Short mmCIF file of C-alpha atoms in Angstrom, two decimals:
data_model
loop_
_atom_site.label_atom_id
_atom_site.label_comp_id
_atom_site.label_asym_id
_atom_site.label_seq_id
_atom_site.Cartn_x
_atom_site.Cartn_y
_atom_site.Cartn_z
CA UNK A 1 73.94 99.63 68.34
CA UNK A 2 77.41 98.82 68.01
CA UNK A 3 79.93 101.24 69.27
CA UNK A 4 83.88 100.85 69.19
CA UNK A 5 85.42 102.52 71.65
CA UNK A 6 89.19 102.86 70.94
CA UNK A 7 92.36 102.49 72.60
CA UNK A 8 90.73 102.62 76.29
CA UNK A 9 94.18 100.84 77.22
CA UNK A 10 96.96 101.77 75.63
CA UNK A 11 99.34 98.58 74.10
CA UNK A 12 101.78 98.91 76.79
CA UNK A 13 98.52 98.48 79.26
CA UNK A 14 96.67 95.64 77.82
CA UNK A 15 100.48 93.83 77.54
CA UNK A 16 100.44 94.28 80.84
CA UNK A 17 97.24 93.10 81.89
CA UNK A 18 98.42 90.31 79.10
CA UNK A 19 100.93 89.10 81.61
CA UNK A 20 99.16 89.49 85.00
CA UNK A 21 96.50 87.06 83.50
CA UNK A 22 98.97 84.29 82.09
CA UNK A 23 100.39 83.59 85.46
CA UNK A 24 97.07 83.86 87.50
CA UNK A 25 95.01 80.75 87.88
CA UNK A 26 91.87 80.30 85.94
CA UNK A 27 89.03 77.96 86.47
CA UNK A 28 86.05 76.88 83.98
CA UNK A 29 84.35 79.14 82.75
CA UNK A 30 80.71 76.95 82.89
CA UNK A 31 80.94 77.88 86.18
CA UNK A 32 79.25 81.26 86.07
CA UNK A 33 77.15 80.21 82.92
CA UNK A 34 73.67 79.69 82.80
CA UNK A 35 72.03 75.90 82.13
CA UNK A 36 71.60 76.85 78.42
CA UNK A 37 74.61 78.98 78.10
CA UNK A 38 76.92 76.02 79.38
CA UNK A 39 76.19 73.64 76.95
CA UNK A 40 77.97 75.83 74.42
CA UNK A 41 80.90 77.87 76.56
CA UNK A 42 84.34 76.20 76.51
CA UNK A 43 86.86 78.55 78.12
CA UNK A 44 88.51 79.70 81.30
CA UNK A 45 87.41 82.36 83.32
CA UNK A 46 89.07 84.13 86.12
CA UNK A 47 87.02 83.51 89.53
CA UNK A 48 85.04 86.56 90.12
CA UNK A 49 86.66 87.17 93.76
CA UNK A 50 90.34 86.78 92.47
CA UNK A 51 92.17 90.02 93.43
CA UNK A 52 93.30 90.37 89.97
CA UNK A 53 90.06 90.73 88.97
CA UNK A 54 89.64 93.48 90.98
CA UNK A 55 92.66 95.23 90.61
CA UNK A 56 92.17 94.89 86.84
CA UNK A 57 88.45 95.40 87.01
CA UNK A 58 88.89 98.76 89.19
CA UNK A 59 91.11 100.03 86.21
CA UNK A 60 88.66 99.74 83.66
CA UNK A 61 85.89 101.36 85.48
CA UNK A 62 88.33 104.08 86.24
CA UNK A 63 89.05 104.51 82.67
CA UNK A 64 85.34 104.46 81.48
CA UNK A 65 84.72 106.88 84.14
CA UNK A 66 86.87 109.33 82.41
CA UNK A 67 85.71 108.15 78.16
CA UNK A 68 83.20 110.61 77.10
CA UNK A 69 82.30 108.42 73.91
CA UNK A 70 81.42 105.27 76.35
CA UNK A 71 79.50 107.51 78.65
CA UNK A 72 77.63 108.99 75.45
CA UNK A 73 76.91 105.49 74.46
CA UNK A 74 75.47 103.73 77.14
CA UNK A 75 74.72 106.26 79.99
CA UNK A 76 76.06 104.29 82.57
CA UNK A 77 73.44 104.16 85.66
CA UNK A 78 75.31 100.98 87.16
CA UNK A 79 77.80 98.68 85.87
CA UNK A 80 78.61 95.13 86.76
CA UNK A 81 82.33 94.75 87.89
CA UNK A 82 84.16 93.27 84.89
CA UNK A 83 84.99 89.78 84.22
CA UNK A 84 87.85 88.08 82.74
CA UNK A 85 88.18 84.94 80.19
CA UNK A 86 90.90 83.26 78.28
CA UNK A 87 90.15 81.31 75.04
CA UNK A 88 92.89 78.45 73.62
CA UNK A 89 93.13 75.51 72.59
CA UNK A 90 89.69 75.56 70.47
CA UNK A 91 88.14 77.09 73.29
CA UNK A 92 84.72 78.69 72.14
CA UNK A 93 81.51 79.84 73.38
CA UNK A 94 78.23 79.19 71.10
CA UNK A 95 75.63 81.60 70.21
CA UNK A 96 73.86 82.70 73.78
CA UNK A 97 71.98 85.90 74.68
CA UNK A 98 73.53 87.11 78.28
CA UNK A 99 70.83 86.75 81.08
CA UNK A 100 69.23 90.02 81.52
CA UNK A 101 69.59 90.33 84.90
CA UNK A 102 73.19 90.23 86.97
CA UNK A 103 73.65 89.92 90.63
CA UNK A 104 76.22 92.27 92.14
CA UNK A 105 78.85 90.54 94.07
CA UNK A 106 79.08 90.77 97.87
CA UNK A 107 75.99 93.55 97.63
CA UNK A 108 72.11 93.57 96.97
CA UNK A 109 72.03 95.34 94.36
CA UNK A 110 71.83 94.01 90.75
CA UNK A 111 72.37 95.05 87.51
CA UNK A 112 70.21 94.74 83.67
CA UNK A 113 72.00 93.68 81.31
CA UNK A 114 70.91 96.48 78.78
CA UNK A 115 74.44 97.11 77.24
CA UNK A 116 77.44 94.49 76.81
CA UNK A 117 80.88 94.89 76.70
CA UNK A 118 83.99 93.06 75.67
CA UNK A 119 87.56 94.77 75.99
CA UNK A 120 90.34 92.76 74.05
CA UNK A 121 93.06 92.50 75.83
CA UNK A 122 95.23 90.63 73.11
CA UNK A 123 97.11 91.56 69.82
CA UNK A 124 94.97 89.71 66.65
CA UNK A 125 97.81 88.76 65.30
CA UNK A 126 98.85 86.60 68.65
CA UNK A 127 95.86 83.95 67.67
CA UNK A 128 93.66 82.84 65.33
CA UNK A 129 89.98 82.93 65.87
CA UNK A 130 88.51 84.50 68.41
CA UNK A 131 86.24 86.45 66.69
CA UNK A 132 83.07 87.93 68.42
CA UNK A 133 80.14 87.94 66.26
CA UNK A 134 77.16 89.64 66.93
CA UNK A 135 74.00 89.37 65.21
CA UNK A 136 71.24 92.00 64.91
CA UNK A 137 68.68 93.22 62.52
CA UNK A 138 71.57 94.07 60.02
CA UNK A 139 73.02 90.48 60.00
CA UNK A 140 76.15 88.86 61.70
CA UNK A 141 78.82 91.45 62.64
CA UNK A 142 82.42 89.82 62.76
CA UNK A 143 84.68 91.94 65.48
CA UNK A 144 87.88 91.26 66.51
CA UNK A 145 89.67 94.59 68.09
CA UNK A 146 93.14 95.31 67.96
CA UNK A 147 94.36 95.10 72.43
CA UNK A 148 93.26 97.66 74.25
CA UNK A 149 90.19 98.53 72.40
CA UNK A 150 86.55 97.85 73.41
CA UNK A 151 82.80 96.99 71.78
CA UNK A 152 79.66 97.96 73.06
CA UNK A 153 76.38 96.12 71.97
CA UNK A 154 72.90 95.83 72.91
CA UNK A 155 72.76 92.89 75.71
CA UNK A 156 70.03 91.23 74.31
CA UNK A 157 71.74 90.20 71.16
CA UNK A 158 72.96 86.93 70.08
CA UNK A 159 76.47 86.06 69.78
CA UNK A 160 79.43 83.92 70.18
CA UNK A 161 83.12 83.32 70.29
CA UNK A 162 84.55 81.42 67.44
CA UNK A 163 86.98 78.92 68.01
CA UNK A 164 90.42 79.94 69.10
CA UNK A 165 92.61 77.44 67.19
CA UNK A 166 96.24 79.51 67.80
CA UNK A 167 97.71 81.28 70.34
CA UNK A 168 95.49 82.73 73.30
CA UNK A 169 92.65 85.33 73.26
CA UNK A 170 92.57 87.35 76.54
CA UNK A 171 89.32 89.55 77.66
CA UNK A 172 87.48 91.46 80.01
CA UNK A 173 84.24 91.48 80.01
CA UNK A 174 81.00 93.02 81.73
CA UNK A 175 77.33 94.75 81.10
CA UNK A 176 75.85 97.97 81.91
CA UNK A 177 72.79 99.18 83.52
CA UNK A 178 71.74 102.05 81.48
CA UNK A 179 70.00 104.98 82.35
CA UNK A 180 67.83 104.55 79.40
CA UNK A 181 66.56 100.70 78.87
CA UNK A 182 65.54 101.22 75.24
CA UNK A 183 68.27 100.42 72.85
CA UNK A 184 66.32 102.49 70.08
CA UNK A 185 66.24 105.56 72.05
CA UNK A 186 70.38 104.97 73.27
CA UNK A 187 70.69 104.88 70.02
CA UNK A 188 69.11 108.55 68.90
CA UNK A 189 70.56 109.96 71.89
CA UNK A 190 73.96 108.85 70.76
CA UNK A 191 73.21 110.37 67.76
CA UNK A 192 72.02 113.63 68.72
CA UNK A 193 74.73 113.76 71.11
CA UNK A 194 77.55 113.05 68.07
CA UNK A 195 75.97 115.69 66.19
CA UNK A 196 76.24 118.64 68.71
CA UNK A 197 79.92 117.52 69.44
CA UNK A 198 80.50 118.19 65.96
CA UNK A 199 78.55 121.77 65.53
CA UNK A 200 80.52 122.45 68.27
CA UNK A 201 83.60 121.99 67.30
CA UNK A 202 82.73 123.34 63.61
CA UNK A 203 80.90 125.92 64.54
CA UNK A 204 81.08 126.81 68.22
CA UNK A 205 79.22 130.17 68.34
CA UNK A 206 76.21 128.45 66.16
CA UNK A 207 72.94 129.35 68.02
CA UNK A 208 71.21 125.74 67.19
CA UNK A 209 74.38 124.42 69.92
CA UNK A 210 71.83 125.43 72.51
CA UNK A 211 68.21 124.60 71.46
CA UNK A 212 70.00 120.63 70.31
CA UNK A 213 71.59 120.24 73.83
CA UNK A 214 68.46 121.52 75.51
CA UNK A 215 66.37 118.78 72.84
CA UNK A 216 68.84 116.53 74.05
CA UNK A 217 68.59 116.70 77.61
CA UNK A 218 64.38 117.06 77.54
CA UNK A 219 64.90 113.51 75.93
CA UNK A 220 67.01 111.77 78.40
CA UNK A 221 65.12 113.38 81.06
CA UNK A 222 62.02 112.15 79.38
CA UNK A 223 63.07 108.66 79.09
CA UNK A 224 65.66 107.79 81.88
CA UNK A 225 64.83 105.97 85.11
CA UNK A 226 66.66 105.69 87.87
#
C-alpha cells in the first residue's frame, strides 16, 4: 500500500531543512548499507549521530505525531529515528529490499521494518532524476513528491533511486514498526478507517458511525501486537 501523505512540511520548511543540509558534512552512504545493498547505493548520507540529524529527525516525528492520515496508515508502534541522504552527480541507489530488521541507536531496542518512508525535501523541478520507484503486485510505481511531502510503502518492497543527473535531491528517510505486521490487513484497516471519516463528515448522526468504528477497533485489537 502506497500512501501520500501531503505537505507534512510546508515549502518554507523543507527550504529550510534544504539549507541546513547543504552546509552540513555528509559521508558515504555504503556506510550504513548492507553487503548486497552496497553494491548498488551511490550517494551521501548524513552520519546517523550528526546533531542535524537529530534536530531535523525530532521535527518529523513531531509532525507525524500530530498527522492523523500517517497514523491511520501505518499505526505507528515504534519508529526508527529518520535518516538523511543527498543524491547528485549521478548518484543512485539500485533496486534493494530494506533489511527487515533495524537497530535503534544508542538503545536495545529495535525496530521491523514493516512500513517505509521517504520525505522529499527538494523542489522536482531543482533536479532531474531522482525518482523513487517502487514495485509491487501492480507493477513499477514512479514517485517523485513535490518538497515537503512524504510516501509510505510496504518495507518489503523492491525499489530504487534513479539516477540524479541535475541539480541535488535531498531526503529523509526512515521505517516504521507497525502495530499490525500484515500489510494486507494495514491495508483494510486504512480502508475502513477512510470510510468512517467520510460517513462522518457526510453524515455525522448516521447510526452505522458506531457499529464501523466498533468493527474497526475489534479488528486492530484482533490483529495488533505489541
Amino acid at each position: 500500500m502506497l500512501v501520500e501523505i501531503p505537505a507534512l512540511f510546508s515549502p518554507a520548511e523543507a527550504a529550510e531543512a534544504r539549507a541546513l543540509l547543504a552546509a552540513a558534512e555528509w559521508q558515504d552512504g555504503r556506510a550504513t548499507a548492507g553487503h548486497r545493498a552496497a553494491t548498488v547505493k551511490q550517494n551521501l548520507q548524513l552520519p546517523l549521530d550528526h546533531p542535524l540529524a537529530r534536530q531535523l529527525g525530532d521535527r518529523i516525528l513531531d509532525r507525524l505525531a500530530r498527522t492523523p492520515r500517517f497514523v491511520a496508515a501505518t499505526l505507528p508502534l515504534r519508529i526508527l529515528p529518520p535518516r538523511f541522504n543527498r543524491y547528485e552527480g549521478g548518484g543512485t541507489y539500485g533496486n534493494h529490499v530494506d533489511s527487515a530488521i533495524f537497530p535503534v541507536p544508542n538503545t536495545a531496542q529495535h525496530v521491523r521494518s514493516d512500513v517505509s518512508a521517504t520525505l522529499f525535501l527538494s523542489d522536482p523541478d531543482d533536479y532531474d532524476g531522482g525518482e523513487l520507484v517502487i514495485e509491487d503486485s501492480f507493477g513499477a510505481h514512479r514517485v517523485k513528491l513535490a518538497a515537503g511531502h512524504l510516501i509510505t510503502y510496504p518495507g518489503s518492497s523492491l525499489h530504487r533511486v534513479t539516477p540524479v543527473t541535475r541539480g541535488t535531491r535531498f531526503a529523509a528517510f526512515f521505517w516504521t514498526q507497525s502495530f499490525v505486521a500484515s500489510e494486507l490487513q494495514r491495508r483494510e484497516l486504512f480502508a475502513l478507517d477512510g470510510a468512517i471519516q467520510s460517513l462522518t463528515a457526510d453524515h455525522p448522526d448516521h447510526p452505522s458511525i458506531d457499529t464501523l468504528t466498533n468493527v474497526y477497533h475489534n479488528l486492530l485489537r484482533q490483529w495488533s501486537s505489541t
